[in-house]
Amino acid sequence: MATETPGIVSVGRRTFLRWATWIGGAASGLLAGVPALRAFLSPTFRRSREEKWIRLGEIDQFDPEVPTKVDFVDAVHDAWVQTRRLRNVWIYTADGETFRVYNGRCTHLGCNYFLDEEKNVFRCPCHTGFFDLKTGAVLGGPPPRPLDSLEVKVEDGILYARYQDFHLGVPEKAEV
Amino acid sequence: MALFRWLDERLDLVRAKRDLLDREVPARLTWWHTLGSATLTVFLVQVITGTVLATYYSASPDHAYESIQYVTREVASGTLLRGIHHWGASAMVVLIIAHMIRVFAVGAYKYPREVNWVFGVGLFLVVMGFSFTGYLLPWDQKAYWATAVGTNIAGTTPVIGAALVALLRGGSELGAATLARFYAFHVLWLPLILTVLVAVHIIVVVRQGIAARPRDLEVGAPRSTRDPAYPGYYRQAYAASKHGGMRFWPDVLGKDAVVSAATVLVVVLLAALFGAPLEAPADPTDTSYVPRPEWYFLPIYQLLKLVPGSLEAVIAVGVPTVLLIVLLGLPFFDRGSTRNLLHRPAALAGLALLLGGAGFLIGAAGRAPAGAADQHAALTSVQRAGRALYQSQQCGGCHLIAGQGGEEGPDLTTVGLRHSAGWLHSFLESPSRFHTESRMPSYGPPALSHQEIEELSQYLTTLRGREPPAAPPQFYDTFPPPRRP
């Protein structure tokens, strides 16, 4: 080939090889780099998890105007580890037909509140927050927002709630 | 521009470019000269993909397999990434061997590059180390059993065998400690060693210059590189070989980039088309699994099948050791100044023999029928549950299966040919009903539930020896008369 004759270096060949260096280098980088970067960043654009409906029980076992606490074990997918967490919700019904289900964590800092039977309110022991049984509204203390009520449904006489956790300590009810 | 001048004054960029990129190289460098840089490129791909894979990996037998599944199911591009890392590993082995063959064929390991050849052999060993350690990390059946065999091979080394196995495994058994140390080697030690070796290897190439083609270094050369006149001859001939006015950039780097990009493209395509294999999770209780190593370990695997057992230790450890000594010593005993492989009959014959032998063994391994145990039907989930019970109830403390276990009770290797599941169920429940003098404890409730006894019985029926007869077994189960209250 003429381009390889000693002393003569073809300019066209040089230009091609210069471009080849840049394009080849960029192609190698992109081919490996893009999947790697996508994989590394994938937790930030992860789709939200599926809905988690909890079976709470037959509706006629919940007495009107008496809140009931339901504990349940939640199977949690923690990346590649399966763990279990004990969670709880409070159920309140005025008439045995419509139900309110509250997330069992106080909206202030996440302690488990309990039923103060004397005053007939929910009371959080950590910083003495008070909530209304019927609406979940804050009656006193530091909690920034009412109790987090959950989506509920009744199917074949069974009460279900869609369990969700919300950001704590802030006035807005924002899903975690 | 002012910024560039400011930087140049401090970092000497213009001179660095002149020394590295503009340096003159010998004329007529071939496309074969790109293999080393392609190997380096694939190594960088392995670093990038491996770094990200490591962020999603758990080096514990409890979670390693699940974390790999997590990568393939939940992580964006995770399957592709695993595929690239898997095929990149094979590509690296192919490229580094091809690079070594090229260097061998043009005699580039001879004066003055003897030391860099030794570094190169070191790099080859590190790459094989990466393959061996990386293999275990998915903790699937193949990973577990291939590593069990691989470490057992090291155990056949005379004198230090047992110590070597313990060192490799971090204990006498393959387990959590093995996985942790393989992981540490794969992501900490080996990359560190490889990076240092690659840096030295490349610095030496820059300082010595790229090897010229054989013809330019053979005309009028003294017969031996040991000849006192040889260094002077080499200096002149090498300087003369740069007559073409070729420069490292773009004349060499351009070709390197083309071949590197093509290689990466092939690796990514293979990854996209075939992905990376993931078998069932590692099951140390599954004694029927026949492991096969990755293709680049197949020659030694097949060789072990061909030699009698008494020679196994010699072959398994001896052949690779001799090969390594030959590779390391090559530039020191091959002192002829002839570089072209076609003019070196002994070298040509040696290379042909080595490659032919390895190729033949890989081919033979590819054709070899699967082991007898492979033909066993896979166990059902019930039978697997039974096998787990066999382990957890320490049945092997008294009973033998295929030579494994205690000798107190009857050998169970072929119990599935003698008794039906129903008979076994009744027997397990209350052995003394069948044999009044039996020393076997009763496993009826509450020791095991009926379901568990059934699982165990189902498992026992699968025990039919190494080569079970094709015809279904004829059972002659005899039951004792029912007990009277």
XYZ file of C-alpha atoms in Angstrom:
661
model
C 0.000 0.000 0.000
C 1.218 3.454 -0.884
C 0.468 4.774 2.570
C 3.008 2.457 4.096
C 5.911 3.405 1.843
C 8.744 4.543 4.122
C 8.908 8.276 4.538
C 5.469 8.910 3.119
C 2.553 9.189 5.470
C -0.816 9.661 3.893
C -2.758 12.572 5.339
C -6.074 10.868 4.672
C -5.002 7.817 6.628
C -3.836 9.967 9.511
C -7.129 11.848 9.602
C -9.036 8.580 9.581
C -6.962 7.179 12.432
C -7.360 10.374 14.447
C -11.142 10.123 14.131
C -10.960 6.399 14.797
C -9.230 7.087 18.097
C -11.912 9.458 19.303
C -14.885 7.503 17.990
C -13.505 4.124 19.057
C -12.667 5.424 22.515
C -16.058 7.050 22.934
C -17.861 3.939 21.669
C -16.020 1.680 24.119
C -16.744 4.076 26.975
C -20.422 4.407 26.140
C -21.046 0.710 25.526
C -19.813 -0.203 28.990
C -20.467 3.101 30.732
C -24.154 3.576 29.942
C -25.395 0.255 31.389
C -23.063 0.702 34.349
C -24.314 4.220 35.052
C -27.949 3.199 34.573
C -27.492 0.320 37.010
C -25.728 2.526 39.532
C -28.418 5.210 39.377
C -31.333 2.776 39.204
C -32.479 3.230 42.844
C -33.187 6.913 42.137
C -35.675 6.231 39.370
C -37.188 3.111 40.874
C -40.912 2.612 40.373
C -42.989 2.644 43.519
C -43.738 -0.629 45.203
C -46.989 -2.490 44.806
C -49.943 -1.747 47.043
C -49.956 -3.575 50.338
C -53.466 -4.430 51.504
C -53.750 -5.733 55.047
C -56.617 -7.978 56.075
C -57.895 -6.564 59.374
C -60.824 -8.869 60.109
C -64.558 -9.295 59.830
C -66.363 -5.991 60.217
C -68.782 -7.108 62.904
C -65.967 -7.779 65.336
C -65.226 -4.030 65.585
C -67.502 -2.447 68.183
C -68.795 1.061 67.425
C -66.961 3.887 69.143
C -64.351 1.560 70.633
C -60.993 1.789 68.830
C -59.288 -1.531 68.131
C -55.591 -2.014 67.657
C -54.477 -4.602 65.102
C -50.881 -5.784 65.111
C -49.561 -7.486 62.046
C -46.246 -8.840 60.833
C -45.169 -7.171 57.649
C -42.877 -9.137 55.327
C -40.487 -6.521 54.035
C -38.324 -6.863 50.927
C -35.173 -5.104 52.002
C -33.287 -5.286 48.705
C -32.170 -8.950 48.648
C -32.969 -9.613 52.302
C -36.385 -10.677 53.547
C -37.132 -9.220 56.948
C -40.209 -8.984 59.102
C -41.434 -5.957 60.959
C -44.207 -5.752 63.508
C -46.541 -2.927 62.564
C -49.918 -1.850 63.903
C -52.943 0.160 62.949
C -55.900 1.491 64.945
C -59.427 0.986 63.677
C -62.291 3.236 64.602
C -65.901 3.033 63.571
C -68.821 5.134 64.752
C -71.561 3.039 63.225
C -70.027 -0.342 62.290
C -70.354 0.506 58.617
C -67.802 3.168 57.826
C -64.304 2.683 59.166
C -61.280 4.829 59.750
C -57.912 3.091 59.974
C -54.940 5.016 61.332
C -51.298 4.176 60.862
C -50.107 3.126 64.324
C -47.195 5.543 64.379
C -47.528 8.977 65.951
C -47.051 11.634 63.266
C -44.570 13.469 65.470
C -41.592 11.098 65.728
C -43.050 7.674 65.137
C -43.715 6.298 68.636
C -46.635 3.905 69.041
C -49.560 5.752 70.607
C -52.223 4.084 72.735
C -55.806 4.508 73.766
C -56.180 6.696 76.864
C -59.413 5.178 78.175
C -59.938 7.806 80.877
C -59.961 10.752 78.506
C -61.115 8.670 75.510
C -58.378 9.979 73.218
C -55.262 8.545 71.610
C -52.221 9.461 73.607
C -48.596 9.242 72.521
C -46.331 8.514 75.485
C -43.138 9.961 74.036
C -43.953 13.688 73.970
C -47.534 13.605 75.172
C -49.374 14.163 71.931
C -53.170 13.743 71.906
C -55.365 12.773 68.963
C -59.092 12.611 68.465
C -60.466 9.053 68.100
C -63.004 9.931 65.479
C -61.021 12.168 63.131
C -57.406 11.655 64.161
C -57.059 15.428 64.653
C -54.381 16.755 66.993
C -55.899 17.719 70.339
C -52.681 18.737 72.040
C -48.931 18.336 72.147
C -46.249 18.577 69.460
C -47.590 16.400 66.569
C -47.497 18.450 63.352
C -50.472 16.822 61.624
C -53.433 14.530 62.333
C -52.959 10.781 62.489
C -52.316 9.246 59.073
C -55.519 7.593 57.963
C -55.190 4.760 55.479
C -57.231 3.793 52.455
C -59.829 1.156 53.463
C -62.183 -1.189 51.701
C -64.715 -3.818 52.722
C -65.042 -6.976 50.658
C -67.368 -9.827 51.632
C -67.673 -8.444 55.133
C -63.903 -8.298 55.606
C -62.167 -5.019 56.365
C -58.922 -4.286 54.530
C -56.569 -1.313 54.784
C -53.814 -0.309 52.423
C -50.803 0.066 54.652
C -48.464 2.964 53.964
C -45.856 4.848 55.955
C -45.573 8.600 55.722
C -42.777 11.069 56.397
C -42.744 11.931 60.086
C -42.403 15.258 61.849
C -43.666 17.375 58.950
C -47.106 19.005 58.445
C -47.669 17.394 55.022
C -48.749 13.791 54.696
C -46.170 12.562 52.154
C -45.700 8.887 51.348
C -42.312 7.349 52.091
C -5.748 29.175 26.286
C -4.433 31.144 29.198
C -5.592 28.289 31.414
C -3.782 25.787 29.203
C -0.557 27.821 29.393
C -0.944 28.052 33.154
C -1.403 24.270 33.427
C 1.372 23.512 30.914
C 3.850 25.579 32.892
C 3.147 23.408 35.920
C 2.378 19.988 34.427
C 4.608 20.103 31.358
C 1.747 18.953 29.147
C 3.310 19.781 25.794
C 6.408 17.756 26.551
C 4.292 14.887 27.918
C 2.329 14.816 24.654
C 5.567 14.867 22.645
C 7.070 12.017 24.657
C 3.977 9.843 24.808
C 1.801 10.532 21.788
C 4.177 11.952 19.174
C 6.987 9.471 19.734
C 8.143 7.658 16.638
C 7.339 3.985 16.355
C 8.713 1.269 14.062
C 7.294 1.073 10.558
C 4.668 -1.450 9.563
C 3.150 -2.325 12.875
C 0.392 -4.831 12.237
C -3.177 -5.077 13.478
C -1.918 -7.890 15.702
C -0.193 -5.203 17.736
C -3.595 -4.043 19.016
C -4.242 -7.126 21.161
C -2.503 -5.758 24.251
C -4.462 -2.527 24.253
C -7.687 -4.443 23.582
C -6.947 -6.531 26.682
C -6.441 -3.322 28.655
C -9.725 -1.903 27.329
C -11.657 -4.996 28.342
C -10.005 -4.802 31.760
C -11.304 -1.235 32.108
C -14.767 -2.493 31.100
C -14.460 -5.141 33.830
C -13.503 -2.447 36.342
C -16.501 -0.295 35.431
C -19.056 -3.115 35.388
C -17.515 -4.865 38.383
C -17.547 -1.724 40.506
C -21.259 -1.280 39.951
C -22.008 -4.995 40.436
C -20.116 -4.837 43.740
C -22.487 -2.139 44.989
C -25.327 -4.662 44.704
C -23.513 -7.695 46.055
C -23.476 -9.388 49.429
C -20.497 -11.670 50.047
C -22.324 -14.020 52.380
C -23.691 -17.480 51.571
C -27.028 -16.374 53.061
C -27.511 -13.581 50.594
C -24.998 -13.809 47.733
C -27.370 -15.653 45.407
C -30.336 -13.455 46.317
C -28.279 -10.331 45.698
C -27.399 -11.605 42.211
C -31.076 -12.251 41.569
C -31.776 -8.740 42.809
C -29.343 -7.337 40.231
C -31.028 -9.208 37.396
C -34.586 -8.484 38.490
C -34.590 -5.082 40.122
C -31.594 -3.120 38.885
C -31.918 -1.219 35.603
C -29.589 -2.805 33.014
C -28.574 -5.263 35.723
C -28.890 -8.336 33.513
C -26.883 -6.682 30.770
C -24.252 -5.545 33.247
C -23.793 -9.073 34.603
C -23.615 -10.336 31.032
C -20.917 -7.829 30.097
C -18.870 -8.759 33.152
C -19.277 -12.473 32.416
C -18.378 -12.268 28.723
C -15.721 -9.656 29.430
C -13.981 -12.205 31.638
C -13.844 -14.692 28.778
C -12.763 -11.971 26.357
C -9.899 -11.037 28.638
C -8.629 -14.597 28.744
C -8.892 -14.901 24.955
C -7.184 -11.565 24.339
C -4.374 -12.022 26.814
C -3.573 -15.455 25.341
C -3.740 -14.032 21.803
C -1.467 -11.178 22.879
C 1.014 -13.655 24.340
C 0.935 -15.728 21.157
C 1.606 -12.604 19.081
C 4.553 -11.632 21.288
C 5.815 -15.202 21.091
C 5.421 -15.397 17.316
C 7.483 -12.282 16.606
C 10.071 -13.049 19.256
C 9.249 -9.843 21.093
C 10.082 -11.431 24.441
C 13.751 -11.535 23.434
C 16.361 -8.896 24.191
C 15.666 -6.290 25.572
C 12.098 -7.264 26.626
C 12.781 -10.321 28.804
C 11.656 -8.617 32.001
C 8.469 -7.247 30.486
C 7.596 -10.764 29.300
C 7.869 -11.910 32.915
C 5.544 -9.093 33.999
C 3.209 -10.218 31.232
C 3.182 -13.790 32.536
C 2.379 -12.298 35.942
C -0.575 -10.470 34.387
C -1.784 -13.725 32.846
C -1.702 -15.390 36.261
C -3.619 -12.509 37.825
C -6.281 -12.771 35.102
C -6.660 -16.490 35.813
C -6.911 -15.584 39.508
C -9.735 -13.178 38.680
C -11.535 -15.948 36.792
C -11.154 -18.441 39.594
C -12.271 -16.088 42.376
C -15.024 -14.398 40.380
C -16.534 -17.736 39.555
C -17.582 -18.464 43.134
C -19.310 -15.161 43.793
C -22.805 -15.944 42.376
C -22.951 -18.855 44.853
C -24.957 -21.033 42.504
C -24.503 -24.766 42.004
C -21.800 -24.375 39.380
C -19.936 -21.808 41.466
C -19.994 -23.943 44.567
C -19.092 -27.294 43.040
C -16.537 -26.030 40.537
C -14.758 -24.220 43.358
C -14.982 -27.289 45.567
C -13.203 -29.276 42.853
C -10.780 -26.455 42.052
C -9.665 -26.101 45.638
C -9.467 -29.868 45.973
C -7.030 -29.896 43.048
C -4.803 -27.524 45.008
C -5.136 -30.007 47.857
C -3.394 -32.719 45.853
C -0.163 -30.703 45.910
C 2.511 -32.802 47.628
C 3.419 -31.899 51.224
C 1.624 -28.535 51.465
C -1.705 -29.687 49.962
C -3.812 -29.635 53.124
C -2.406 -26.294 54.206
C -3.027 -24.859 50.741
C -6.685 -25.910 50.774
C -7.195 -24.377 54.206
C -5.520 -21.203 53.004
C -7.697 -20.976 49.884
C -10.919 -21.786 51.712
C -10.241 -19.941 54.915
C -10.922 -23.224 56.723
C -11.265 -26.867 55.895
C -14.730 -26.511 54.335
C -15.959 -24.411 51.455
C -18.265 -21.830 53.015
C -18.752 -18.320 54.337
C -15.058 -17.706 54.946
C -14.224 -18.915 51.423
C -16.741 -16.583 49.841
C -15.507 -13.605 51.855
C -11.887 -14.164 50.961
C -12.596 -14.868 47.303
C -14.562 -11.636 47.201
C -11.776 -9.698 48.897
C -9.264 -11.109 46.430
C -11.518 -10.436 43.483
C -12.252 -6.802 44.306
C -9.284 -5.669 46.406
C -6.082 -7.661 46.086
C -6.159 -8.737 42.469
C -7.200 -5.334 41.045
C -4.432 -3.724 43.069
C -1.821 -6.205 41.839
C -3.108 -6.020 38.286
C -3.074 -2.214 38.242
C 0.515 -2.086 39.432
C 1.612 -4.770 36.954
C -0.230 -3.099 34.062
C 1.334 0.255 34.922
C 4.815 -1.251 34.995
C 4.132 -3.249 31.821
C 3.061 -0.116 29.944
C 5.817 2.116 31.301
C 8.333 -0.431 30.079
C 6.670 -0.513 26.641
C 6.856 3.286 26.439
C 10.501 3.320 27.516
C 11.631 0.466 25.279
C 9.393 1.332 22.381
C 7.014 -1.001 20.573
C 8.776 -4.077 19.211
C 9.732 -3.774 15.543
C 8.764 -6.454 13.051
C 11.150 -9.452 13.078
C 12.628 -8.754 9.645
C 14.018 -5.390 10.762
C 15.863 -7.003 13.659
C 17.221 -10.102 11.946
C 19.315 -8.918 8.990
C 22.989 -9.081 9.928
C 22.220 -9.906 13.544
C 24.702 -11.900 15.673
C 23.395 -15.442 16.069
C 22.800 -15.167 19.800
C 21.348 -12.340 21.879
C 24.059 -13.256 24.380
C 26.716 -12.103 21.909
C 28.430 -8.964 23.314
C 27.849 -7.290 19.975
C 24.065 -7.872 20.110
C 23.003 -4.831 22.215
C 24.876 -2.519 19.857
C 23.366 -4.231 16.831
C 19.867 -4.040 18.369
C 20.136 -0.316 19.111
C 21.063 0.449 15.523
C 18.533 -1.896 13.939
C 15.712 -0.654 16.171
C 16.497 2.991 15.428
C 16.540 2.153 11.724
C 13.148 0.436 12.009
C 11.547 3.801 12.763
C 12.245 4.984 9.208
C 8.583 5.133 8.266
C 7.840 8.328 10.188
C 5.045 6.581 12.058
C 3.936 8.146 15.309
C 2.224 6.558 18.280
C -0.722 8.871 17.771
C -2.658 8.427 15.604
C -0.904 5.624 13.728
C -0.920 3.126 16.597
C -3.614 4.486 18.874
C -6.118 4.762 16.007
C -5.877 1.048 15.265
C -5.952 0.244 18.968
C -9.178 2.202 19.346
C -10.829 0.464 16.388
C -10.018 -3.019 17.660
C -10.879 -2.134 21.260
C -14.271 -0.729 20.275
C -14.996 -3.771 18.115
C -14.076 -6.052 21.029
C -16.283 -4.189 23.476
C -19.106 -4.287 20.941
C -18.780 -8.066 20.620
C -18.750 -8.452 24.414
C -21.864 -6.301 24.805
C -23.639 -8.155 21.997
C -22.838 -11.534 23.550
C -24.070 -10.171 26.876
C -27.292 -8.895 25.323
C -27.914 -12.126 23.411
C -26.872 -14.747 25.941
C -26.610 -12.942 29.287
C -24.743 -14.545 32.152
C -25.747 -17.980 33.447
C -27.200 -18.381 36.899
C -28.008 -21.901 38.035
C -29.951 -23.014 41.090
C -28.592 -21.721 44.404
C -25.569 -23.573 45.778
C -26.719 -26.721 47.548
C -23.947 -28.439 49.508
C -26.296 -31.377 50.204
C -26.761 -32.141 46.520
C -24.181 -34.821 45.924
C -25.448 -35.632 42.444
C -24.320 -32.339 40.878
C -21.491 -32.764 38.364
C -19.594 -29.510 38.010
C -17.844 -28.437 34.853
C -15.368 -25.566 34.945
C -15.376 -22.538 32.671
C -13.951 -23.244 29.190
C -10.467 -21.926 29.942
C -10.031 -24.469 32.709
C -11.380 -27.296 30.539
C -7.971 -28.542 29.274
C -6.823 -29.419 32.775
C -10.292 -30.741 33.631
C -10.269 -33.084 30.664
C -6.639 -34.072 31.251
C -7.566 -35.326 34.715
C -10.135 -37.661 33.168
C -7.484 -39.223 30.954
C -4.858 -40.022 33.539
C -4.981 -42.820 36.120
C -5.820 -41.727 39.635
C -2.327 -42.423 40.932
C -0.915 -39.794 38.572
C -3.633 -37.253 39.250
C -1.700 -35.197 41.766
C 1.272 -35.067 39.411
C -0.822 -33.934 36.456
C -3.206 -31.547 38.195
C -0.513 -29.564 39.919
C 2.499 -30.577 37.844
C 1.332 -29.619 34.341
C 0.366 -26.020 35.200
C 3.533 -25.632 37.280
C 5.795 -26.877 34.481
C 3.944 -24.667 32.001
C 4.456 -21.672 34.249
C 8.170 -22.387 34.662
C 8.542 -22.747 30.882
C 6.734 -19.441 30.301
C 8.772 -17.577 32.896
C 12.063 -19.073 31.748
C 11.379 -18.722 28.013
C 13.315 -15.473 27.377
C 16.224 -16.752 29.446
C 16.882 -20.050 27.700
C 15.776 -18.994 24.212
C 18.757 -16.835 23.274
C 18.710 -17.219 19.488
C 18.438 -13.862 17.737
C 15.965 -15.181 15.137
C 12.542 -13.686 15.855
C 10.194 -14.821 13.110
C 8.290 -17.880 14.310
C 8.487 -19.514 10.874
C 12.269 -19.559 11.184
C 12.174 -21.093 14.665
C 11.057 -24.716 14.142
C 11.355 -25.764 17.797
C 9.307 -22.783 18.992
C 6.727 -23.367 16.272
C 6.442 -27.038 17.190
C 6.136 -26.186 20.887
C 3.394 -23.629 20.275
C 1.512 -25.951 17.920
C 1.729 -28.761 20.450
C 0.480 -26.580 23.307
C -2.378 -25.001 21.383
C -3.274 -28.261 19.642
C -3.262 -30.136 22.929
C -5.376 -27.522 24.696
C -7.758 -27.353 21.746
C -8.066 -31.123 21.605
C -8.784 -31.342 25.328
C -11.408 -28.579 25.166
C -13.001 -30.339 22.210
C -12.957 -33.682 23.996
C -14.458 -32.095 27.089
C -17.187 -30.584 24.936
C -18.074 -33.984 23.492
C -17.728 -35.949 26.700
C -21.033 -37.365 27.917
C -22.396 -35.898 31.095
C -21.613 -37.800 34.281
C -23.832 -40.677 35.276
C -25.377 -38.706 38.098
C -26.501 -36.104 35.546
C -29.048 -38.582 34.241
C -30.857 -38.664 37.538
C -34.142 -36.890 37.360
C -34.036 -33.597 39.216
C -35.529 -33.835 42.681
C -38.989 -32.468 43.275
C -39.523 -29.867 45.972
C -40.910 -32.547 48.295
C -37.871 -34.743 47.737
C -35.588 -31.779 48.291
C -37.360 -31.020 51.549
C -36.780 -34.650 52.492
C -33.107 -34.374 51.670
C -32.840 -31.314 53.908
C -34.474 -33.332 56.696
C -31.985 -36.135 56.114
C -29.272 -33.568 56.828
C -30.914 -31.793 59.729
C -31.901 -35.040 61.469
C -28.299 -36.268 61.161
C -29.410 -39.478 59.421
C -25.919 -39.582 57.916
C -24.537 -40.082 61.397
C -25.539 -43.758 61.206
C -26.355 -44.383 57.519
C -24.220 -44.430 54.388
C -25.205 -42.931 51.043
C -22.663 -43.589 48.280
C -19.908 -44.027 50.799
C -20.744 -40.895 52.789
C -21.894 -41.157 56.383
C -21.727 -43.492 59.361
C -21.774 -47.271 59.386
C -23.951 -47.928 62.400
C -27.138 -48.509 60.403
C -27.882 -50.085 57.016
C -26.381 -48.571 53.841
C -29.072 -46.500 52.118
C -27.331 -46.070 48.759
C -29.933 -48.184 46.946
C -32.783 -48.188 49.456
C -35.086 -46.744 46.775
C -34.775 -50.034 44.840
C -35.809 -52.127 47.825
C -38.683 -50.277 49.444
C -41.633 -48.143 48.467
C -42.357 -44.736 49.936
C -45.307 -46.180 51.831
C -43.194 -48.835 53.539
C -40.477 -46.286 54.341
C -43.083 -43.959 55.851
C -44.359 -46.668 58.205
C -40.863 -47.748 59.066
C -39.659 -44.249 59.926
C -42.688 -43.750 62.114
C -41.940 -46.732 64.269
C -38.884 -48.856 63.373
C -39.335 -51.194 66.348
C -42.608 -52.430 64.832
C -40.589 -53.880 61.972
C -37.484 -54.981 63.816
C -37.905 -55.411 67.521
C -34.154 -55.171 68.097
C -33.730 -52.066 65.884
C -31.672 -49.351 67.515
C -33.085 -46.680 65.232
C -35.108 -44.054 67.124
C -38.755 -43.635 66.234
C -39.395 -40.564 64.105
C -43.184 -40.574 64.378
C -44.887 -37.460 65.769
C -43.847 -35.434 67.659
C -40.234 -36.016 66.459
C -41.322 -35.350 62.885
C -44.746 -34.480 61.534
C -46.425 -36.890 59.105
C -45.728 -34.479 56.317
C -42.044 -34.438 57.168
C -41.904 -38.229 57.373
C -43.510 -38.382 53.951
C -40.959 -35.900 52.560
C -38.140 -37.982 53.979
C -39.647 -41.178 52.542
C -40.057 -39.567 49.125
C -36.416 -38.555 49.224
C -35.284 -42.039 50.232
C -37.089 -43.568 47.231
C -34.838 -41.505 44.953
C -31.751 -43.281 46.295
C -31.221 -45.891 43.607
C -27.464 -46.037 43.224
C -25.140 -44.591 40.623
C -26.538 -46.390 37.631
C -30.145 -47.232 38.376
C -31.791 -49.934 36.228
C -34.163 -48.600 33.611
C -37.046 -50.829 34.751
C -39.089 -49.628 37.716
C -38.077 -51.450 40.899
C -40.137 -54.365 42.215
C -40.760 -53.848 45.889
C -41.224 -56.729 48.278
C -42.372 -54.724 51.240
C -43.563 -56.784 54.157
C -45.530 -55.098 56.906
C -45.764 -56.403 60.458
C -49.248 -57.261 61.718
C -51.149 -54.295 63.166
C -50.446 -53.677 66.830
C -53.198 -54.624 69.209
C -54.100 -52.044 71.792
